[in-house]
PDB file of C-alpha atoms in Angstrom:
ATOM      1  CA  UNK X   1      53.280  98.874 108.199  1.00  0.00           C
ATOM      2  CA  UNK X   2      51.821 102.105 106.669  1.00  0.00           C
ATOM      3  CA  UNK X   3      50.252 101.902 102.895  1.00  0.00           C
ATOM      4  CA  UNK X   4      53.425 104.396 101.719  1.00  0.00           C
ATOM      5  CA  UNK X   5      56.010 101.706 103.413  1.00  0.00           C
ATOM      6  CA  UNK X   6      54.328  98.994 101.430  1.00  0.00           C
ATOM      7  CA  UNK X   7      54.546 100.214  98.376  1.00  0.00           C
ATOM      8  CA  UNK X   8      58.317 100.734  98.626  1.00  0.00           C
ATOM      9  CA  UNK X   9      58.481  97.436 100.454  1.00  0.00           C
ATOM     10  CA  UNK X  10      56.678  95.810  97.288  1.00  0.00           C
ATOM     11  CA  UNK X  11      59.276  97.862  94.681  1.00  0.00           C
ATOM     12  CA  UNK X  12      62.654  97.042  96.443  1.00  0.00           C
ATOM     13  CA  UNK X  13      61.255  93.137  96.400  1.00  0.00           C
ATOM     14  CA  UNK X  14      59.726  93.345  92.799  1.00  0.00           C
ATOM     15  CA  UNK X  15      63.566  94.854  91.285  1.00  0.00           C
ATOM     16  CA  UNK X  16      64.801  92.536  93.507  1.00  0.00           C
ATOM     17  CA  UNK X  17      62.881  89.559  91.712  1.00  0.00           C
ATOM     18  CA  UNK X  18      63.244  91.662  88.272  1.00  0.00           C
ATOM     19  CA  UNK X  19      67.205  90.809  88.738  1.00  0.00           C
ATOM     20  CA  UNK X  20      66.664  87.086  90.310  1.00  0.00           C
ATOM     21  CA  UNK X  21      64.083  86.383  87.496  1.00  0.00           C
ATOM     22  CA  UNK X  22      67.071  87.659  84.578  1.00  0.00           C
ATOM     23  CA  UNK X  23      69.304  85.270  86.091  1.00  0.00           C
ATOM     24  CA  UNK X  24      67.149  82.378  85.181  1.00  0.00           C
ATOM     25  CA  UNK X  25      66.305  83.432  81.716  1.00  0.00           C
ATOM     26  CA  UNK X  26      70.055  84.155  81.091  1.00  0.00           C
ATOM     27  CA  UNK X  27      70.648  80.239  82.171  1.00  0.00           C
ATOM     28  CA  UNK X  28      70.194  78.712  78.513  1.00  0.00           C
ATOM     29  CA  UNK X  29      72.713  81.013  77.485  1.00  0.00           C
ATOM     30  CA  UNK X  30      75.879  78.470  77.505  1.00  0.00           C
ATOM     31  CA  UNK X  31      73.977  76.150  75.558  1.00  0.00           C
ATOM     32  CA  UNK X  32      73.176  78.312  72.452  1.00  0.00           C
ATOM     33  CA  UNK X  33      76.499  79.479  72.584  1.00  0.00           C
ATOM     34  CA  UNK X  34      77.414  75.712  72.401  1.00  0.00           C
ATOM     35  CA  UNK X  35      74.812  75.765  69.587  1.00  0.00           C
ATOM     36  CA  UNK X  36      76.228  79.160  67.555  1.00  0.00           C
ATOM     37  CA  UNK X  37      79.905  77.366  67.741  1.00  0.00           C
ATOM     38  CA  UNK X  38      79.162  74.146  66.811  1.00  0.00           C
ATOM     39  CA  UNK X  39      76.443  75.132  64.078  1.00  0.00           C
ATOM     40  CA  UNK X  40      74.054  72.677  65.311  1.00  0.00           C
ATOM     41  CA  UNK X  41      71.287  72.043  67.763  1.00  0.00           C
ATOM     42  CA  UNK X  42      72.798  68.311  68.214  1.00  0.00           C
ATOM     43  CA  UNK X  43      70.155  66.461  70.526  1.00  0.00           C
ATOM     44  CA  UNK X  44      68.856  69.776  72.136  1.00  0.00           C
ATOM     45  CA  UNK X  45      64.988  70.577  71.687  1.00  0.00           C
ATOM     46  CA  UNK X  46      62.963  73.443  71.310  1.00  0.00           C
ATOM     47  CA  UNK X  47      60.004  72.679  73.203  1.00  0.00           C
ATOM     48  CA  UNK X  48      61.223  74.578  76.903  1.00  0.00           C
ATOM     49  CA  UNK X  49      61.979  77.591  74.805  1.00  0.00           C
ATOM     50  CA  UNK X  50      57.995  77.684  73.067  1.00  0.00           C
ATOM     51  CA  UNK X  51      56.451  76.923  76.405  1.00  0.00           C
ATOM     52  CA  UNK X  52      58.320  79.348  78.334  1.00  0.00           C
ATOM     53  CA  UNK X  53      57.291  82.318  75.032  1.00  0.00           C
ATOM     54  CA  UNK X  54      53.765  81.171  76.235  1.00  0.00           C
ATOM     55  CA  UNK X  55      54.670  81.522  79.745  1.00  0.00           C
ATOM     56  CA  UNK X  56      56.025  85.036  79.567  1.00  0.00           C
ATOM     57  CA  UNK X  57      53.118  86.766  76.787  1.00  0.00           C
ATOM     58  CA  UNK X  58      50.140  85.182  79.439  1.00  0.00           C
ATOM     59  CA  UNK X  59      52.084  86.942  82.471  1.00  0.00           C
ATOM     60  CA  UNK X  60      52.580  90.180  80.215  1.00  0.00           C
ATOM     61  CA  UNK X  61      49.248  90.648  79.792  1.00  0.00           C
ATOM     62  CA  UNK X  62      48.455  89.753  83.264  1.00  0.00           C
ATOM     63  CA  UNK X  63      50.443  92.855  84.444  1.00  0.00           C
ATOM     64  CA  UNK X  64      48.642  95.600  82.176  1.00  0.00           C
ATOM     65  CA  UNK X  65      46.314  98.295  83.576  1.00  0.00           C
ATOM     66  CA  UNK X  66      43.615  96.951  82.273  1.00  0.00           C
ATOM     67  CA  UNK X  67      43.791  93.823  83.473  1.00  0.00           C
ATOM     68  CA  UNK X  68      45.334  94.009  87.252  1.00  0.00           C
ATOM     69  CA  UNK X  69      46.573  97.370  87.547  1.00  0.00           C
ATOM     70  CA  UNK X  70      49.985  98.141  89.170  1.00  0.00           C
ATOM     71  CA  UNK X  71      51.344  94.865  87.707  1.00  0.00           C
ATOM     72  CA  UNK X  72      54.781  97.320  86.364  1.00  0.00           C
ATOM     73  CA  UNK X  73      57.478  94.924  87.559  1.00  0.00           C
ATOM     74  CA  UNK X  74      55.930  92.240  86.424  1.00  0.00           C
ATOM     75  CA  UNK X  75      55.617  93.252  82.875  1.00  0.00           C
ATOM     76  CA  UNK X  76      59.086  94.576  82.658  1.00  0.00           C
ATOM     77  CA  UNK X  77      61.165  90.914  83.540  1.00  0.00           C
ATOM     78  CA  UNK X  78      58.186  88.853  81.110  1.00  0.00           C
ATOM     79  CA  UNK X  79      59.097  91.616  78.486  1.00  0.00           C
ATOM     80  CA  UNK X  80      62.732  90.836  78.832  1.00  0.00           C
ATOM     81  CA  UNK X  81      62.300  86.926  79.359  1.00  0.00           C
ATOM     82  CA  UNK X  82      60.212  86.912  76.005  1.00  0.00           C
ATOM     83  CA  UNK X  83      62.762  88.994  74.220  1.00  0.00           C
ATOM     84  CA  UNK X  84      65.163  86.142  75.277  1.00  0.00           C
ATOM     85  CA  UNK X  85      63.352  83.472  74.820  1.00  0.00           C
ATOM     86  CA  UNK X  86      62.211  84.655  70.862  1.00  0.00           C
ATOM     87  CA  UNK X  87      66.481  84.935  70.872  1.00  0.00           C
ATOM     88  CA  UNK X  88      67.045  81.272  71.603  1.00  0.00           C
ATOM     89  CA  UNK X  89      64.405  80.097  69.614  1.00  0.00           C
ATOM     90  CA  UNK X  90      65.757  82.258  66.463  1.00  0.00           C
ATOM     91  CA  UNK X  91      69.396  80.632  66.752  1.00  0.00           C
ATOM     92  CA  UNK X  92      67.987  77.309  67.595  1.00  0.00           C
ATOM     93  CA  UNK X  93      65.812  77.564  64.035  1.00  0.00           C
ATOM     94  CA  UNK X  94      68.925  78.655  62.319  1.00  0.00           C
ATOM     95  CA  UNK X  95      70.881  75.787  63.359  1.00  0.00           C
ATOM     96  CA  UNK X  96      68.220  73.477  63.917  1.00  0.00           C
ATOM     97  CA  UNK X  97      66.863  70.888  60.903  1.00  0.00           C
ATOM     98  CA  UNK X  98      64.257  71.231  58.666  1.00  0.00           C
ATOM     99  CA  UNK X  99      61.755  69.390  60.543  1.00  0.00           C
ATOM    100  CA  UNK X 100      62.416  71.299  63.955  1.00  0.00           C
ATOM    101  CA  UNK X 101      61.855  74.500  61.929  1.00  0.00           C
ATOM    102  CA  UNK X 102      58.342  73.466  61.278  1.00  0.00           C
ATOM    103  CA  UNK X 103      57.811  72.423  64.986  1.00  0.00           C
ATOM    104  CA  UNK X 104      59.258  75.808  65.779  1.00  0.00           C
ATOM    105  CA  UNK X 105      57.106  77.832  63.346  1.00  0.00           C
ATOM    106  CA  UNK X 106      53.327  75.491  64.033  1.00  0.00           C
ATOM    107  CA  UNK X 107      53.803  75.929  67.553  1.00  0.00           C
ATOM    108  CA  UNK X 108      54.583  79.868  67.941  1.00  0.00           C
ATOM    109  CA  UNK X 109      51.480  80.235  65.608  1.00  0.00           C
ATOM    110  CA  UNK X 110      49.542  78.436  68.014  1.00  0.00           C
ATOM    111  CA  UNK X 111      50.323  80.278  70.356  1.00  0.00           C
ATOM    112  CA  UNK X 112      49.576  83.213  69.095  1.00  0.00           C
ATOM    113  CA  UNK X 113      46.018  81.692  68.015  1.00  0.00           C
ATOM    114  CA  UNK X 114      45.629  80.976  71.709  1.00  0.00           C
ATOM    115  CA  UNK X 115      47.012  84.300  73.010  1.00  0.00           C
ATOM    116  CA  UNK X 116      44.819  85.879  70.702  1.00  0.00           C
ATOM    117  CA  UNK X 117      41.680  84.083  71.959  1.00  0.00           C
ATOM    118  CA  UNK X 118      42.565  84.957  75.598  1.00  0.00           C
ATOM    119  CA  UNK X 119      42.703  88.546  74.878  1.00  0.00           C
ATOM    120  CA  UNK X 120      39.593  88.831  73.511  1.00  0.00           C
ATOM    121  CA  UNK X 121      37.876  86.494  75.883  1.00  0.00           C
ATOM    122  CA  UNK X 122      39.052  88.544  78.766  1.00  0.00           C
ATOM    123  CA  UNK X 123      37.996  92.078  77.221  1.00  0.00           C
ATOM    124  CA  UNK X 124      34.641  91.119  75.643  1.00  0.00           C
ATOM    125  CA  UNK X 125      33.538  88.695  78.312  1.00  0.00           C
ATOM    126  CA  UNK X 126      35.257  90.219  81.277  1.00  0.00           C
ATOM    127  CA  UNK X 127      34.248  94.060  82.533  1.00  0.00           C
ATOM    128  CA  UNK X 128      35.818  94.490  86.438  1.00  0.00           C
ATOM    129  CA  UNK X 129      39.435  94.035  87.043  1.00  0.00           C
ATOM    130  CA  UNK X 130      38.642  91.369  89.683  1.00  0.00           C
ATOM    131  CA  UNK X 131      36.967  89.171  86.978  1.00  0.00           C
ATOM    132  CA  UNK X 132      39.908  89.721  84.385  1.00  0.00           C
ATOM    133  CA  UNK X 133      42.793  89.411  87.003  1.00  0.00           C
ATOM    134  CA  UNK X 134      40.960  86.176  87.962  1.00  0.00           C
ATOM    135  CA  UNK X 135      40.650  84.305  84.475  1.00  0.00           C
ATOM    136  CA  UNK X 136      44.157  85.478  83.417  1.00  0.00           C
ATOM    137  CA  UNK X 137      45.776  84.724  86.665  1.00  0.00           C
ATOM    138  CA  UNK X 138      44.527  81.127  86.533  1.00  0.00           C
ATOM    139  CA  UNK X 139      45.923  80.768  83.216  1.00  0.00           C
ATOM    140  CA  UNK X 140      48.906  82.309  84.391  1.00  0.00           C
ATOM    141  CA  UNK X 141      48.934  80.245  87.494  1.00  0.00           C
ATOM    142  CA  UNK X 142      48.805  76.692  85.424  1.00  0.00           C
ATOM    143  CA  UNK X 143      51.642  77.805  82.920  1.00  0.00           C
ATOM    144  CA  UNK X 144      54.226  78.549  85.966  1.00  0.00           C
ATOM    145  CA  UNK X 145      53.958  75.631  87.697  1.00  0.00           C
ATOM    146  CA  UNK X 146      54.823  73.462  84.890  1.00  0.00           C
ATOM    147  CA  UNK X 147      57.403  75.722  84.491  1.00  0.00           C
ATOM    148  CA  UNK X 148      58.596  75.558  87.572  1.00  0.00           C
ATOM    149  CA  UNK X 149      57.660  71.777  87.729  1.00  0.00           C
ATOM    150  CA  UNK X 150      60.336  70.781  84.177  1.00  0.00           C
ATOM    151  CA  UNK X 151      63.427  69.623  86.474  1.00  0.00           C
ATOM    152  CA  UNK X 152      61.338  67.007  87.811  1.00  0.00           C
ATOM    153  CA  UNK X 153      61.865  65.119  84.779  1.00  0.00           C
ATOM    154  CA  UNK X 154      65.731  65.120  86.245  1.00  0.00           C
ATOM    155  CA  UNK X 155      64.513  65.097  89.723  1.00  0.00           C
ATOM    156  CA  UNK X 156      63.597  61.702  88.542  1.00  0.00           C
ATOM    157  CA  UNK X 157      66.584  60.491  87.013  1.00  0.00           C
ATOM    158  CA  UNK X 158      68.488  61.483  90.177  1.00  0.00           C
ATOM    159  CA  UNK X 159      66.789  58.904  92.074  1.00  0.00           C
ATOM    160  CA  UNK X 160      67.631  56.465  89.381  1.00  0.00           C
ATOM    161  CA  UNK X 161      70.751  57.097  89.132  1.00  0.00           C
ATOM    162  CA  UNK X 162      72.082  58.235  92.906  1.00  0.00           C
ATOM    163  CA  UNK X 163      74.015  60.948  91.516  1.00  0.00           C
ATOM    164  CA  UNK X 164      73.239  64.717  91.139  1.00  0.00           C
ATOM    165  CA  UNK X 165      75.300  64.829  87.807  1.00  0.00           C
ATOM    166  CA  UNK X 166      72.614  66.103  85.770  1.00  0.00           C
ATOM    167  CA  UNK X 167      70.804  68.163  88.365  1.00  0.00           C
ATOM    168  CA  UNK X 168      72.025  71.620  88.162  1.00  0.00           C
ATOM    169  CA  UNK X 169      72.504  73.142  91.523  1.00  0.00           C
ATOM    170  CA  UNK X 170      72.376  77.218  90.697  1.00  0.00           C
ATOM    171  CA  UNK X 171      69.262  76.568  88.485  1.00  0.00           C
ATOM    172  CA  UNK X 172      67.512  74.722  91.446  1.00  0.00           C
ATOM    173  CA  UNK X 173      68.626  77.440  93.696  1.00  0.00           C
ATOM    174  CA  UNK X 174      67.692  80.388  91.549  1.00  0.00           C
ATOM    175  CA  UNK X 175      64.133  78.744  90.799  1.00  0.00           C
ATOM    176  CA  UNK X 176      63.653  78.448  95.004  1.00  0.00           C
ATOM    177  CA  UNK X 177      64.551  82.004  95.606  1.00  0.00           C
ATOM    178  CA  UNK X 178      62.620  83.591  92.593  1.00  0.00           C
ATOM    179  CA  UNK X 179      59.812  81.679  93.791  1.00  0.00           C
ATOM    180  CA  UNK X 180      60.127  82.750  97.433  1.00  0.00           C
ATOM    181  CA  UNK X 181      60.836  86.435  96.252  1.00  0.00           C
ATOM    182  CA  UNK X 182      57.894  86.341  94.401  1.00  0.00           C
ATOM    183  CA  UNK X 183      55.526  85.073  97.029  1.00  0.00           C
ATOM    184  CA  UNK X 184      56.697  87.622  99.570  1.00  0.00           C
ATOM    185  CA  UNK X 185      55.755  90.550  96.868  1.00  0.00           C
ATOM    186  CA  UNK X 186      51.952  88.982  96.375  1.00  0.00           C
ATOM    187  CA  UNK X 187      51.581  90.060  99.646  1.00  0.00           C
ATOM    188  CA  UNK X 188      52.449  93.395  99.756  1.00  0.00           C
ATOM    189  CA  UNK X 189      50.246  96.390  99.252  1.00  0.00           C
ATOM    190  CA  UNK X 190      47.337  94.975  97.506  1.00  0.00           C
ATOM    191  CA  UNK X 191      47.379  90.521  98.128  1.00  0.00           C
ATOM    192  CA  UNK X 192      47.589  89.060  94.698  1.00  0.00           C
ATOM    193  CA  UNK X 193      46.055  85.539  94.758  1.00  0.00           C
ATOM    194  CA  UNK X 194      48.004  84.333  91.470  1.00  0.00           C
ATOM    195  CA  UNK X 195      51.037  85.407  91.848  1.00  0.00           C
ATOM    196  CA  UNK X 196      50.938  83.714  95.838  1.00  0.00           C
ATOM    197  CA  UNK X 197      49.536  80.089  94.484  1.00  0.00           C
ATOM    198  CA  UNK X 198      51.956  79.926  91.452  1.00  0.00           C
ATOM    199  CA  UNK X 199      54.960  81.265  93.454  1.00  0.00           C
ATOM    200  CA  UNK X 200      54.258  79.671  96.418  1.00  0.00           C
ATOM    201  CA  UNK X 201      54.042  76.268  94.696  1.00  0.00           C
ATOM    202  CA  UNK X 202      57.505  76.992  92.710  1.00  0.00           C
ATOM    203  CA  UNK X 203      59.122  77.612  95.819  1.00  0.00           C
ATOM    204  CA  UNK X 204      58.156  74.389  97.254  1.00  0.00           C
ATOM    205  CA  UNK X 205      59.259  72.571  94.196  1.00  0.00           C
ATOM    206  CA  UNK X 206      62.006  74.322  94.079  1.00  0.00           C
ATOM    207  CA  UNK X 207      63.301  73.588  97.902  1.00  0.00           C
ATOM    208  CA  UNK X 208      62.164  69.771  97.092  1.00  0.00           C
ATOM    209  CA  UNK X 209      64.782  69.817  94.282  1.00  0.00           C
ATOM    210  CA  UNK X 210      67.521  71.031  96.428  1.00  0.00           C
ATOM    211  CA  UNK X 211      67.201  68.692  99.219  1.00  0.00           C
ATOM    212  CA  UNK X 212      66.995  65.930  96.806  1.00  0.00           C
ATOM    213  CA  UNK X 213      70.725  67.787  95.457  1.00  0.00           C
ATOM    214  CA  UNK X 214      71.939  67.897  98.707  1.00  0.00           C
ATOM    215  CA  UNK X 215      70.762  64.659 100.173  1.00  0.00           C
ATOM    216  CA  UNK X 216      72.223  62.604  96.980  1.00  0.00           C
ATOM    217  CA  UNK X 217      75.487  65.190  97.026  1.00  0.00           C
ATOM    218  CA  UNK X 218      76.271  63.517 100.721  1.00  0.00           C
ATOM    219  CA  UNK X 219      74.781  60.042  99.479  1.00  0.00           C
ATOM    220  CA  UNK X 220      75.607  58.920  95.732  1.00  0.00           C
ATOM    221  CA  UNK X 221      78.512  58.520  94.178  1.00  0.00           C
ATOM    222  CA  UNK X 222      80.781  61.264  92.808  1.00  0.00           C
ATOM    223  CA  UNK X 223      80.068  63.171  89.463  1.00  0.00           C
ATOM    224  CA  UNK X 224      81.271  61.929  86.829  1.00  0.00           C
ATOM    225  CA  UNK X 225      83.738  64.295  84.246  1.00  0.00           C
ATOM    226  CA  UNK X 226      81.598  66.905  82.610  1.00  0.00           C
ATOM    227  CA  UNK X 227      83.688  66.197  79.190  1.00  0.00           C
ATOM    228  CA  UNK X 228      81.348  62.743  79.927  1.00  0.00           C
ATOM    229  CA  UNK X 229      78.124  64.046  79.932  1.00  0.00           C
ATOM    230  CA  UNK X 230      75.313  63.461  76.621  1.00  0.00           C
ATOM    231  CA  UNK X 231      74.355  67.087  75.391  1.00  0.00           C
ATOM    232  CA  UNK X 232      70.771  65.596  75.632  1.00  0.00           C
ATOM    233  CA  UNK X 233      71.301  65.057  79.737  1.00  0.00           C
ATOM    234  CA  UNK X 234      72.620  68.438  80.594  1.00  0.00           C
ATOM    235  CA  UNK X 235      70.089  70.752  78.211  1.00  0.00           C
ATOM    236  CA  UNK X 236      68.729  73.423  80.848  1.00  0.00           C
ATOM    237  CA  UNK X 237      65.218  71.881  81.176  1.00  0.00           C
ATOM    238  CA  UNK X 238      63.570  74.937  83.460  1.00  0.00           C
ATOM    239  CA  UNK X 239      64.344  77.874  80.996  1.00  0.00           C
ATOM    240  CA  UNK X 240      62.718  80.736  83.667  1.00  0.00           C
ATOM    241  CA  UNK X 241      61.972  80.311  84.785  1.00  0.00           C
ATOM    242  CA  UNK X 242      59.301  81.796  86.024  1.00  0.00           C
ATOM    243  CA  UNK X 243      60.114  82.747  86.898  1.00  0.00           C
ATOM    244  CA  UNK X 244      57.482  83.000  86.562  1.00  0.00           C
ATOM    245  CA  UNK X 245      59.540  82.006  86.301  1.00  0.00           C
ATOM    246  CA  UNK X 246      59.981  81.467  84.080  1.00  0.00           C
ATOM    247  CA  UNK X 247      58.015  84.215  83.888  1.00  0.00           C
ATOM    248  CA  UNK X 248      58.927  85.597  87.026  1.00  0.00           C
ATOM    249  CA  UNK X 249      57.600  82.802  87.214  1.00  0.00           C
ATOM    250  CA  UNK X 250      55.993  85.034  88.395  1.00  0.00           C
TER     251      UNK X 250
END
């Protein structure tokens, strides 16, 4: 494959990711419509939300020149999944209580503390691309696989329980592929290490979720009513994503 057919091989599958990567930020999107009609948060929690924010600012800053240079597709889906995610956690704070508020507010600034300190670890300490790429990209790398890794918490109820009730099929599915998108664009044109390990490793936990769907779909007993279900055991635990990715996860 010639360096020209790589690079459009590495834009069709990055806008290809861009679109499966939107799909699993849009998934919390019933439940804060659930949230916006019922005025309250009921037994839903901020904290996928907050950790996915985190998730999506480390991979944005990943992706600038500066830092690993042709990186475009990967800021653009992390710019949108942030945008979302800053959405959710607005209406959640407006519905939410008092307390949760507070949670909301302490944790974003810490964030931002931490973000902060990143940024100017990387630029004072850091001078090549290869060094910065590195330290980010690690960071970047630990943040999407647990967000990849946040079904397993249902993953384990599943095998409790013998039924997939609260393990949400599309989700699992659209985690697998944006992982396996993802891996197959680290490759192409210029290897990126990061994106590869955390990608690769969502994938995987991804494909482990759906054979545990469709081993206890054949196996368990049949779903209950969805009218049956606790709001607190069907909240969307693996908010992008992302993809990386929940940035894409990235």
């Amino acid at each position: 494959m010639t360096h020209q057919s790589e690079a459009l091989a590495r834009t069709i599958i990055g806008i290809i990711g861009n679109v499966i990567s939107f799909g699993l930020f849009l998934s919390p999107a019933p439940t804060f419509v659930r949230i916006w009609k019922k005025k309250t948060t009921e037994e839903f929690h901020p904290y996928p939300y907050l950790a996915c924010v985190m998730n999506c600012l480390f991979w944005i800053f990943y992706g600038i020149p500066v830092v690993h240079p042709d990186s475009t597709l990967v800021i653009t889906i992390n710019g949108i999944g942030l945008a979302m995610e800053l959405i959710y956690l607005t209406i959640f704070a407006i519905y939410t209580s008092k307390r949760n508020r507070g949670i909301i507010a302490l944790v974003l600034l810490a964030e931002a503390v931490l973000y902060t300190g990143v940024i100017l670890i990387t630029l004072l300490c850091f001078h090549t691309h290869k060094m910065r790429s590195m330290f980010v990209g690690i960071i970047c790398v630990v943040f999407g696989i647990i967000m990849y890794g946040s079904p397993l918490s249902i993953v384990r109820k599943v095998f409790k329980t013998k039924s997939v009730e609260f393990l949400p099929f599309w989700l699992c599915l659209a985690g697998f592929t944006n992982g396996a998108i993802w891996f197959t664009y680290a490759f192409l044109k210029t290897f990126d290490p990061y994106l590869c390990t955390g990608n690769g490793i969502g994938g995987l936990l991804g494909l482990f979720q759906l054979c545990v769907y469709a081993y206890f779909s054949f196996k368990g007993p049949p779903p209950k009513a969805a009218g049956d279900a606790k709001p607190s055991e069907v909240q969307l635990q693996n908010t992008a994503t992302n993809t990386n990715t929940t940035s894409p996860p990235v």
